[in-house]
PDB file of C-alpha atoms in Angstrom:
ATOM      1  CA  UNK A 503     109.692  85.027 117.485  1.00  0.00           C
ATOM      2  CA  UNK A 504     110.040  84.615 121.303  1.00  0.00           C
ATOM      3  CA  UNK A 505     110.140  87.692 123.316  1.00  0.00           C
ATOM      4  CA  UNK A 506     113.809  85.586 125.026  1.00  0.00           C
ATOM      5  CA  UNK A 507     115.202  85.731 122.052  1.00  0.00           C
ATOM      6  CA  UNK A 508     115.251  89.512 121.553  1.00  0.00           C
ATOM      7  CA  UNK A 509     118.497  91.866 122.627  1.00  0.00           C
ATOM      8  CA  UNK A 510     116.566  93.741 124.698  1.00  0.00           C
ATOM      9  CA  UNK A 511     118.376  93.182 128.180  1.00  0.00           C
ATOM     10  CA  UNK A 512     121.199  91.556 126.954  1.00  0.00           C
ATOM     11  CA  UNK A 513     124.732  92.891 125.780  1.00  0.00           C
ATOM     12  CA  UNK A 514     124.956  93.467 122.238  1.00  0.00           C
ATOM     13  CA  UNK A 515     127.892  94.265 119.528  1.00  0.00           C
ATOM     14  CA  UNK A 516     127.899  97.594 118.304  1.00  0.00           C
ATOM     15  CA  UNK A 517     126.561  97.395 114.734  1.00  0.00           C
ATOM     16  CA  UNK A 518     129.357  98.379 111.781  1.00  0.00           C
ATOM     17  CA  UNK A 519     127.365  97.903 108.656  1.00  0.00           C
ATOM     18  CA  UNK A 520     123.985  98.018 107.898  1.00  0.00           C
ATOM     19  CA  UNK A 521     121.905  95.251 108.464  1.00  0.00           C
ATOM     20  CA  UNK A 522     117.634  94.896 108.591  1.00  0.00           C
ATOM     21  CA  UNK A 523     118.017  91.830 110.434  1.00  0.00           C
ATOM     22  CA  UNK A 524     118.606  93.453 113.237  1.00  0.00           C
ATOM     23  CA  UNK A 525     114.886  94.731 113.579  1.00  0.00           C
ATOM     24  CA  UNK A 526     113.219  92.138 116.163  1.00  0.00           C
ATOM     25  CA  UNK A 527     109.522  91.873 115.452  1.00  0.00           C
ATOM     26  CA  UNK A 528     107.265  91.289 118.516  1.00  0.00           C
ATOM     27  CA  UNK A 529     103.345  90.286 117.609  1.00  0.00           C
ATOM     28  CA  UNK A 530     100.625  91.883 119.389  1.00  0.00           C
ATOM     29  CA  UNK A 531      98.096  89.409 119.542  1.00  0.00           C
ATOM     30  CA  UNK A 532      99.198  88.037 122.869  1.00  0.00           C
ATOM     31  CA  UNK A 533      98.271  91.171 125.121  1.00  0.00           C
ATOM     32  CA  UNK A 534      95.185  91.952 123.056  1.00  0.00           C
ATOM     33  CA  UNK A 535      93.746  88.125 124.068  1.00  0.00           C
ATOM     34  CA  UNK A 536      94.698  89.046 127.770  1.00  0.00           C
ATOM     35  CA  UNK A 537      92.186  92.338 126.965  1.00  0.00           C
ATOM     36  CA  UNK A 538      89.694  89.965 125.689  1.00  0.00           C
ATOM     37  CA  UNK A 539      90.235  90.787 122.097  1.00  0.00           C
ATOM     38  CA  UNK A 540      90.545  88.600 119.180  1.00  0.00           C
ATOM     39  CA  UNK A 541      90.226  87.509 115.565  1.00  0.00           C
ATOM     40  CA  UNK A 542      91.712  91.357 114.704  1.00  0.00           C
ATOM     41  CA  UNK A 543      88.704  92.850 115.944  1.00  0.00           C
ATOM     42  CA  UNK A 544      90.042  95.844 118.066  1.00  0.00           C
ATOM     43  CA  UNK A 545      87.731  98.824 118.955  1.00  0.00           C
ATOM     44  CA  UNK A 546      90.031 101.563 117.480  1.00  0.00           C
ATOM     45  CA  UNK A 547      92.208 103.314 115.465  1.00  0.00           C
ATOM     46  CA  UNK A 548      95.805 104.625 115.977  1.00  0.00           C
ATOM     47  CA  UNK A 549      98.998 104.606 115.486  1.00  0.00           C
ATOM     48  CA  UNK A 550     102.828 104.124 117.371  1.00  0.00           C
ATOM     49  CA  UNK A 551     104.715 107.112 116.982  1.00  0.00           C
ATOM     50  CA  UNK A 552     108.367 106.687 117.671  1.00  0.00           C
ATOM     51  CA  UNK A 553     110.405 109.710 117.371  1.00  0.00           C
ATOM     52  CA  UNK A 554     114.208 108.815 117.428  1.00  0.00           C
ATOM     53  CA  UNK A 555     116.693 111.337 117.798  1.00  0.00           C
ATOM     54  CA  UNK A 556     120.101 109.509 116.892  1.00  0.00           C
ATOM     55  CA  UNK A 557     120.000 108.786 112.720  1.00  0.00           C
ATOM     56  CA  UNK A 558     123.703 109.275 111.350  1.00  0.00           C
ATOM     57  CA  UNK A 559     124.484 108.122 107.785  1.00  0.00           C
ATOM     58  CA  UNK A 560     127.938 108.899 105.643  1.00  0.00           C
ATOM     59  CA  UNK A 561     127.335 110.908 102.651  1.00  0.00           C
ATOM     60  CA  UNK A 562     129.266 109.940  99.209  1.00  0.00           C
ATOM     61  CA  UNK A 563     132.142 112.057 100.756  1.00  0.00           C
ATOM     62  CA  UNK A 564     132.269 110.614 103.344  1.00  0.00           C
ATOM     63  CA  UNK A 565     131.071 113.561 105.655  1.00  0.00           C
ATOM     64  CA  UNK A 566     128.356 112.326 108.606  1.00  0.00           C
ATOM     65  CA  UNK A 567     125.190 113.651 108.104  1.00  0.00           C
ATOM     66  CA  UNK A 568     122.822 113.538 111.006  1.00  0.00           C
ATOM     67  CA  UNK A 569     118.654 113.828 111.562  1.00  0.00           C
ATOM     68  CA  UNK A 570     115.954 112.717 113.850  1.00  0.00           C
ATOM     69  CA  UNK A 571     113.219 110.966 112.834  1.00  0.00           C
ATOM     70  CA  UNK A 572     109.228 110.273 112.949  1.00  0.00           C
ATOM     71  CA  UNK A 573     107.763 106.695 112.013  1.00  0.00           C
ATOM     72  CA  UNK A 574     104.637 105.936 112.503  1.00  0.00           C
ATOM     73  CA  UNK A 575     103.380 102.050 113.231  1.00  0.00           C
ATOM     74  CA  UNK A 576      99.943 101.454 112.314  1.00  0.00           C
ATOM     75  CA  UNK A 577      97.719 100.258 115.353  1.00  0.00           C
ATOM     76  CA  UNK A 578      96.512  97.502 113.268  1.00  0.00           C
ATOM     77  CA  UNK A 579     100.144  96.190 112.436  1.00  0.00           C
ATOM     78  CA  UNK A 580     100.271  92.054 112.749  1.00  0.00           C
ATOM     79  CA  UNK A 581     103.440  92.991 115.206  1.00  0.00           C
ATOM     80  CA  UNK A 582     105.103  95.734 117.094  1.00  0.00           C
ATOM     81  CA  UNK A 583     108.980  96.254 116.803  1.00  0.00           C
ATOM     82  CA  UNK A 584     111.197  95.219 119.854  1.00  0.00           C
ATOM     83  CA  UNK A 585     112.412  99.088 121.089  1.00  0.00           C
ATOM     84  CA  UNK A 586     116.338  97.828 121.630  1.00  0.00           C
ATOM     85  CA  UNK A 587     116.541  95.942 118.281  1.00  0.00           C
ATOM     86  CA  UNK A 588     115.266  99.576 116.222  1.00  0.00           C
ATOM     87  CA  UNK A 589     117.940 101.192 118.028  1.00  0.00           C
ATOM     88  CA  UNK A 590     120.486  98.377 117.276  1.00  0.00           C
ATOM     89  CA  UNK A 591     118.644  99.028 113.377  1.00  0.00           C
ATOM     90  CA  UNK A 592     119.123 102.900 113.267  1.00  0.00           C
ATOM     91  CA  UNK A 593     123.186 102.453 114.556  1.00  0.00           C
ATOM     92  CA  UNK A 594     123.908 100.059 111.828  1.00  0.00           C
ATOM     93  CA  UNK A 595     123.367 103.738 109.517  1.00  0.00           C
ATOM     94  CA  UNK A 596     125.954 104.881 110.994  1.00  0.00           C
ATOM     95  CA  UNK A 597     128.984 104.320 108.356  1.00  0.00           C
ATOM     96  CA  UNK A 598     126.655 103.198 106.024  1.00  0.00           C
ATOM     97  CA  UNK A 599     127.066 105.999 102.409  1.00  0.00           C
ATOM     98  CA  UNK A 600     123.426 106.875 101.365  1.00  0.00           C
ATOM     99  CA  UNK A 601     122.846 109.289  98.933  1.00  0.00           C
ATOM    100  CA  UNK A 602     119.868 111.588 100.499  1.00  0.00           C
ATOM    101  CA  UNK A 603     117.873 112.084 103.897  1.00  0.00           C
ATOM    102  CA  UNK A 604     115.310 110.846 101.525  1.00  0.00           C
ATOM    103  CA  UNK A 605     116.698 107.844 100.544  1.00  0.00           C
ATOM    104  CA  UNK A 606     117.073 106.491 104.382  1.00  0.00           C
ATOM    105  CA  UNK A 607     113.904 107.388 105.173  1.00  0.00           C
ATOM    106  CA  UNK A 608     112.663 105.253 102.133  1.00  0.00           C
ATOM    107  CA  UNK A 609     115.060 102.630 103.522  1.00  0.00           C
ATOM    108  CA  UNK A 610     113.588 102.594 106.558  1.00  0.00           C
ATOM    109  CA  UNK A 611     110.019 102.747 105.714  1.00  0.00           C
ATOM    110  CA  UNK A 612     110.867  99.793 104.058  1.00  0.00           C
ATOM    111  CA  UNK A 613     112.680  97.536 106.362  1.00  0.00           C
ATOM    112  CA  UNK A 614     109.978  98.457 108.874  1.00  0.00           C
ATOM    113  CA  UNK A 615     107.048  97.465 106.725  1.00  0.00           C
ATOM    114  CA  UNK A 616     108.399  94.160 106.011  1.00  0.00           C
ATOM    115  CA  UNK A 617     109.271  94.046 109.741  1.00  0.00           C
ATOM    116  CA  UNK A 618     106.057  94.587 111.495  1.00  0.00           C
ATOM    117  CA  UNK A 619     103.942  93.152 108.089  1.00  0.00           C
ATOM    118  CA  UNK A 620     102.088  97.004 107.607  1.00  0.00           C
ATOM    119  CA  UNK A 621     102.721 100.131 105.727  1.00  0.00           C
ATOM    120  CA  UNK A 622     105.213 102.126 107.711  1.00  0.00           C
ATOM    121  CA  UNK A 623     105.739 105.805 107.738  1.00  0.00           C
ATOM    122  CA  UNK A 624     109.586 107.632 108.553  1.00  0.00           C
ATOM    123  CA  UNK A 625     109.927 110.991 107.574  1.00  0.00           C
ATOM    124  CA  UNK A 626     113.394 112.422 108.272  1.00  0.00           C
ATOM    125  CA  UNK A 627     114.075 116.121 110.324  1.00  0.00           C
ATOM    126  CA  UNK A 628     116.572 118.506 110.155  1.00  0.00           C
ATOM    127  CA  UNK A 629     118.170 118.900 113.631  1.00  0.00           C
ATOM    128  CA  UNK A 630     118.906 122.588 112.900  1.00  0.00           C
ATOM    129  CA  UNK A 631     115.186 123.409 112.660  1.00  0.00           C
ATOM    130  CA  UNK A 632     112.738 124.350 115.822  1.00  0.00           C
ATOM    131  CA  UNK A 633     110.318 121.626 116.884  1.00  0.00           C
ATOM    132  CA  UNK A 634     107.673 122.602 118.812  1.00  0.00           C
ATOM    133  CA  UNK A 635     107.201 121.587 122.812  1.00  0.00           C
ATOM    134  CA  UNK A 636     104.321 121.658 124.739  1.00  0.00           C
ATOM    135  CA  UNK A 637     104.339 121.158 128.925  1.00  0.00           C
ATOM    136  CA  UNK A 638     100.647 120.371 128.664  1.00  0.00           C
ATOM    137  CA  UNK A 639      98.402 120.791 125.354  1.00  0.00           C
ATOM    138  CA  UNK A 640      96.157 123.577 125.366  1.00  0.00           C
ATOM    139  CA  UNK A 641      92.608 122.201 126.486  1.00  0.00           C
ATOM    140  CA  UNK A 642      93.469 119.131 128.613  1.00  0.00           C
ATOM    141  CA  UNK A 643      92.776 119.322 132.263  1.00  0.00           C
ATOM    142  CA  UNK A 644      95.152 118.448 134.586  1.00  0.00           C
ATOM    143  CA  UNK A 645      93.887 115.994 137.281  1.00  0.00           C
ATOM    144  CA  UNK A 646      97.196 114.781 139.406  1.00  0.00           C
ATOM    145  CA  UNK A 647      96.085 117.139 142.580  1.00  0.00           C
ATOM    146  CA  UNK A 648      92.727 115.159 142.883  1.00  0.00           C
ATOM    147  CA  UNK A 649      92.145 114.090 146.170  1.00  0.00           C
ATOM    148  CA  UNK A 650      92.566 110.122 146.402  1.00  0.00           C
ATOM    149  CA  UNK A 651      92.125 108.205 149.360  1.00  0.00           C
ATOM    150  CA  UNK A 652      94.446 104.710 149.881  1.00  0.00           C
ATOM    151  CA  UNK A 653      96.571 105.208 146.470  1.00  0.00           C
ATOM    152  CA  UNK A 654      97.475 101.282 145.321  1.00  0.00           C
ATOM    153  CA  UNK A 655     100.453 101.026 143.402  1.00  0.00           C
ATOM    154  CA  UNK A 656      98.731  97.634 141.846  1.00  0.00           C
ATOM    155  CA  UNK A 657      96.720  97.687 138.414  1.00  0.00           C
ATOM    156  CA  UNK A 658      93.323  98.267 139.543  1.00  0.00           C
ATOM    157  CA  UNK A 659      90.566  98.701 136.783  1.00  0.00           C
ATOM    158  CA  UNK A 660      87.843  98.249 139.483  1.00  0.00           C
ATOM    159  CA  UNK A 661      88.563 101.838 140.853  1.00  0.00           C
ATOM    160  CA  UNK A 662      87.149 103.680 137.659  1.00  0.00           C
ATOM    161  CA  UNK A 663      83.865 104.883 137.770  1.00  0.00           C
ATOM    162  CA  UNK A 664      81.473 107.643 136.129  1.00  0.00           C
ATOM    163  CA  UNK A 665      78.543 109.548 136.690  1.00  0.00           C
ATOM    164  CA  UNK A 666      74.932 110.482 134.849  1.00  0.00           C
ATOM    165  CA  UNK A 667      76.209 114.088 133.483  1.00  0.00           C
ATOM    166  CA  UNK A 668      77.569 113.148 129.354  1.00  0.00           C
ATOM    167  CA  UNK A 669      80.025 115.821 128.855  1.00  0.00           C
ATOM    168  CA  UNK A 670      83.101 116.323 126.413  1.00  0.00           C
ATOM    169  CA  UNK A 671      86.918 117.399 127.814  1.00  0.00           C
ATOM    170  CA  UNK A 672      90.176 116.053 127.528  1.00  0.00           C
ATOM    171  CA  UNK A 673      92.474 115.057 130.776  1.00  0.00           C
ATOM    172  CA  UNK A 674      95.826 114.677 131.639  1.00  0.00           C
ATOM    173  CA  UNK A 675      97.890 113.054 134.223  1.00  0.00           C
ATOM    174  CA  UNK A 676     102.140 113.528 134.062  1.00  0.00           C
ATOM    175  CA  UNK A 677     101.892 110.461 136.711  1.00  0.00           C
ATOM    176  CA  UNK A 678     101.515 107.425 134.734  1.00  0.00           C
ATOM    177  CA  UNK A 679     105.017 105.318 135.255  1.00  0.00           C
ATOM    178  CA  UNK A 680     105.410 101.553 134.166  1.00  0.00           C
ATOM    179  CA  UNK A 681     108.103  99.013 134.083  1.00  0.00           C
ATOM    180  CA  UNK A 682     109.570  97.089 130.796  1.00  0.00           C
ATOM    181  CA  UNK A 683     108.494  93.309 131.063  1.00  0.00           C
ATOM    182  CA  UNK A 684     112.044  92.287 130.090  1.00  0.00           C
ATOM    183  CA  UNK A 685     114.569  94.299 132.412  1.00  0.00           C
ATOM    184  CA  UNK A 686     112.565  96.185 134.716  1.00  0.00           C
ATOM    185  CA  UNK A 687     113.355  99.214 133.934  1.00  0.00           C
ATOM    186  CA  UNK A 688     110.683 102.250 134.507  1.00  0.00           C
ATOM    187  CA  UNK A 689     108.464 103.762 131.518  1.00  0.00           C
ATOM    188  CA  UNK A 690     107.216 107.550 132.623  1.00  0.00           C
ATOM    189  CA  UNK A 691     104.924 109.038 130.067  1.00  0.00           C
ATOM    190  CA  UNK A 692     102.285 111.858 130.484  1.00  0.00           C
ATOM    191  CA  UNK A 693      98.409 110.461 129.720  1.00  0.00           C
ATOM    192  CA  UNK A 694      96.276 112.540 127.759  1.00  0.00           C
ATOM    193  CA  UNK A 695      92.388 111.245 127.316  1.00  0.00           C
ATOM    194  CA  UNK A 696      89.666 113.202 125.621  1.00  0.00           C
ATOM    195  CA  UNK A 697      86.425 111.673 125.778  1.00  0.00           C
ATOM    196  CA  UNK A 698      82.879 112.468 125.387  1.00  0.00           C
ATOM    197  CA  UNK A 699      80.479 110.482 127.841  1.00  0.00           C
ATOM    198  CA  UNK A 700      79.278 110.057 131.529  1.00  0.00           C
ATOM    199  CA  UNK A 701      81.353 112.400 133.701  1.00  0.00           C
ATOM    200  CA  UNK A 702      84.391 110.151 134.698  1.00  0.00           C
ATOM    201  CA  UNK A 703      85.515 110.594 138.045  1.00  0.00           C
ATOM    202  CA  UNK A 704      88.685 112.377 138.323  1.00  0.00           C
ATOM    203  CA  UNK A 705      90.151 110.762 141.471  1.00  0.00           C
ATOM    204  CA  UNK A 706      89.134 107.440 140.786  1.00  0.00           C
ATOM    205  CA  UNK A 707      90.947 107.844 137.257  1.00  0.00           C
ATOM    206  CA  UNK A 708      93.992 109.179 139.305  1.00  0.00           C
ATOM    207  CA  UNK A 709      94.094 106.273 141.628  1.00  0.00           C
ATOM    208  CA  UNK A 710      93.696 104.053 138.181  1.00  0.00           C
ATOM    209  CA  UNK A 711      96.634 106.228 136.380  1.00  0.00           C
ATOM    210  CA  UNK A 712      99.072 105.389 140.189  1.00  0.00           C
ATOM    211  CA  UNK A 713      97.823 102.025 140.128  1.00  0.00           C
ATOM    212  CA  UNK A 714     100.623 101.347 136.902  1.00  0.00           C
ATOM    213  CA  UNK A 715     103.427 102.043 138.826  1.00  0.00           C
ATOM    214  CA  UNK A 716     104.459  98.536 139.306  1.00  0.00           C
ATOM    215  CA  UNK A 717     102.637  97.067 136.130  1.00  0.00           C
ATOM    216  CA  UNK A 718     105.281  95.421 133.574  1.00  0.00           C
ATOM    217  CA  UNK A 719     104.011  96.041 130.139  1.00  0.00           C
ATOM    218  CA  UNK A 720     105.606  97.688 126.930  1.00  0.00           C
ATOM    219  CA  UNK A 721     104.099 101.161 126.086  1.00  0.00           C
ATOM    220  CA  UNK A 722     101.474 100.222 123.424  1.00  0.00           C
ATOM    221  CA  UNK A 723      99.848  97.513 125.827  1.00  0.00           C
ATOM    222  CA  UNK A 724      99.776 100.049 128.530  1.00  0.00           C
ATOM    223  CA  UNK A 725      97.798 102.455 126.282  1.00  0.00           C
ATOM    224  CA  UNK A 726      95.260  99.445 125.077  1.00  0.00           C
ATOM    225  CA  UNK A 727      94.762  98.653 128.535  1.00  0.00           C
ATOM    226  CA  UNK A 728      93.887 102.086 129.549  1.00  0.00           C
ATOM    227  CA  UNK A 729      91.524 102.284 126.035  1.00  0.00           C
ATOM    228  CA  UNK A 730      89.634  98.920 126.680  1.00  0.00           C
ATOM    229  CA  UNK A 731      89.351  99.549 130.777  1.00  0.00           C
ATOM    230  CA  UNK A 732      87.805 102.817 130.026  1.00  0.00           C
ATOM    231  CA  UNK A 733      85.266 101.967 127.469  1.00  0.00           C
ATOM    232  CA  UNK A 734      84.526  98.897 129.305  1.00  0.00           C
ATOM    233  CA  UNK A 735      83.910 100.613 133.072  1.00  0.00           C
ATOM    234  CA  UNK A 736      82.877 104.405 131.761  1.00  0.00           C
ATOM    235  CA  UNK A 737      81.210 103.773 128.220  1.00  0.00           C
ATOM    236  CA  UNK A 738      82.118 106.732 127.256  1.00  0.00           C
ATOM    237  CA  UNK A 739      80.783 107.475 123.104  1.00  0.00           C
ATOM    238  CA  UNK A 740      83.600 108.820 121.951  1.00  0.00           C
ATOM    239  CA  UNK A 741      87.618 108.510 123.060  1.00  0.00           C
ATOM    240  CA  UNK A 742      90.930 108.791 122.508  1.00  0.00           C
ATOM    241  CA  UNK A 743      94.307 107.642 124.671  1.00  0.00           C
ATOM    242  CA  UNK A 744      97.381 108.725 123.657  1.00  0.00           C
ATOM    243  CA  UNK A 745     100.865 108.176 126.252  1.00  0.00           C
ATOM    244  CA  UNK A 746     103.647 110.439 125.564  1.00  0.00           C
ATOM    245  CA  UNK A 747     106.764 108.575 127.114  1.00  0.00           C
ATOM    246  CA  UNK A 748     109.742 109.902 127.794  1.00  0.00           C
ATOM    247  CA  UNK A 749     113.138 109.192 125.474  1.00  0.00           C
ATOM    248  CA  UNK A 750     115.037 106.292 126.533  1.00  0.00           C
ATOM    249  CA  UNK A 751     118.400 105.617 124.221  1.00  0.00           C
ATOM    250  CA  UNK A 752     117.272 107.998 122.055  1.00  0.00           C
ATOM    251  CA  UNK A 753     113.604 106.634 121.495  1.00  0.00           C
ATOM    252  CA  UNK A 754     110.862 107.567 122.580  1.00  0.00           C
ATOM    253  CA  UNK A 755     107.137 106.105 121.815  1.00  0.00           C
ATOM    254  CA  UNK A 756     104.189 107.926 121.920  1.00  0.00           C
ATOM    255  CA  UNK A 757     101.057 105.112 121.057  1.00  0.00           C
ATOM    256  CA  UNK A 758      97.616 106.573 120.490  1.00  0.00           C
ATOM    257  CA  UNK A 759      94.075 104.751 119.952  1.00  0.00           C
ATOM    258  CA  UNK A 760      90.789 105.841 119.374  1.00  0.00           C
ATOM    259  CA  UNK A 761      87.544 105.691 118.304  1.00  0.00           C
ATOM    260  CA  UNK A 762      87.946 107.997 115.637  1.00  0.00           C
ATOM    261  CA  UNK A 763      89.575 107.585 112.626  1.00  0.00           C
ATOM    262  CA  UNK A 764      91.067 111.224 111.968  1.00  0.00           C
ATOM    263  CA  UNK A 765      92.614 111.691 115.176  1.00  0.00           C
ATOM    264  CA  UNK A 766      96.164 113.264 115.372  1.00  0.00           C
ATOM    265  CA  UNK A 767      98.556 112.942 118.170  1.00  0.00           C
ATOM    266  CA  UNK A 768      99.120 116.112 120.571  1.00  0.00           C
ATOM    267  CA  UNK A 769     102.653 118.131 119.726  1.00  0.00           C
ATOM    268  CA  UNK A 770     105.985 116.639 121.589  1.00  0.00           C
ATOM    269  CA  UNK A 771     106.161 117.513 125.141  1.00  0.00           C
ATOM    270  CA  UNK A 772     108.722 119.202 127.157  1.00  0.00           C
ATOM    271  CA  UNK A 773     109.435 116.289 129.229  1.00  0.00           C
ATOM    272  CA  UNK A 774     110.317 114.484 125.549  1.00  0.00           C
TER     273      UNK A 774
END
């Protein structure tokens, strides 16, 4: 399906029933070829982690219930699902009579499978519980003070450079901003790498991290970019990119890839 034909950008009815359809698939082989990758070969594992934060249903009396939820996309999923279209999917819950929190997650997970063509995860919260929120998580370094000379608000993968020195940490930058490909509209997310390798350079990654500002590009390409740029320029042995974006219309997406199979993604951050 065409990326034109989606709602995103466009004005759209108010759901009043429930209705699958609504889900817009979008596949991801198109940005992988622009990375050079093919034939569903990709050099990681990971996941999409949406957490959405406006699920209503009607119970048998009629009474709203209300929850948030976590669903998990598999990075190897044939396609991605258009942001606008899941929330245009959750809303048509909204006077729909279920019988359990269980039972819509189960709905979900299903609609979502058959939407993106993988096994799809939801597992419903209770908004009266605590969730934990992090500002930073514990161990990254925190490199937007770096010195960088001639910042370049253009995508420049040519800055990036390491040294000789393999070490192991994990960095963060709250700076990393993009725009949706569709309306324009600006994607902030913190960026959290761990890595073990050649030393990267810490103000040449900075001036990489600006250097998104104007790029248009949904949130999983952005982190695939970042993954394939930095194991192409730094070769590091081991890493892991994860973007934690911030909510927009009660969404947000959080996409992580690695190189190792049993990573997890870091807690929810303030910011979310």
């Amino acid at each position: 399906m065409a990326l034109h034909d989606a709602p995103l950008g466009k004005a759209s009815e108010y759901p009043d029933h429930y209705d699958p359809a609504l889900l817009f698939p979008v596949a991801r082989d198109e940005n992988r070829r622009r990375l050079g990758l093919s034939d569903g070969r990709w050099p990681w594992f990971g996941e999409d982690l949406w957490q959405a934060w406006e699920v209503s249903w009607l119970r048998h009396s009629g009474v709203p219930a209300v929850a948030w939820a976590e669903i998990r996309f598999p990075a190897a999923s044939p396609s991605i699902v258009e942001s606008k279209s899941l929330k245009l999917y959750l809303n048509s819950f909204n006077q729909a009579v279920f019988s359990s929190m269980e039972q819509v997650a189960e709905t979900m997970a299903e609609d979502l499978s058959s939407a993106c063509g993988a096994a799809v995860q939801v597992e419903m919260k209770s908004v009266d519980a605590s969730a934990e929120a992090v500002g930073r998580p514990v161990g990254h370094e925190l490199i937007d003070d770096e010195p960088v000379t001639d910042p370049t608000y253009e995508y420049s993968p040519e800055v990036l450079a390491a040294g000789v020195e393999v070490v192991t940490e994990s960095l963060c930058s709250h700076l990393l901003k993009s725009n949706c490909p569709v309306t324009g509209q600006p994607d902030w997310a913190t960026l959290l790498m761990t890595y073990t390798g050649p030393r990267i350079d810490r103000g040449a990654l900075l001036k990489y991290v600006v250097g998104f500002r104007q790029k248009q590009d949904f949130h999983e390409h952005c982190v695939e970019t970042v993954f394939t740029d930095l194991m192409a320029r730094c070769q590091p042995e081991k890493l892991t990119v994860c973007a934690r974006y911030t909510r927009r219309g009660g969404l947000d997406i959080n996409p992580w890839r690695s190189t190792e199979p049993d990573c997890t993604p870091t807690p929810r951050l303030v910011r979310q």
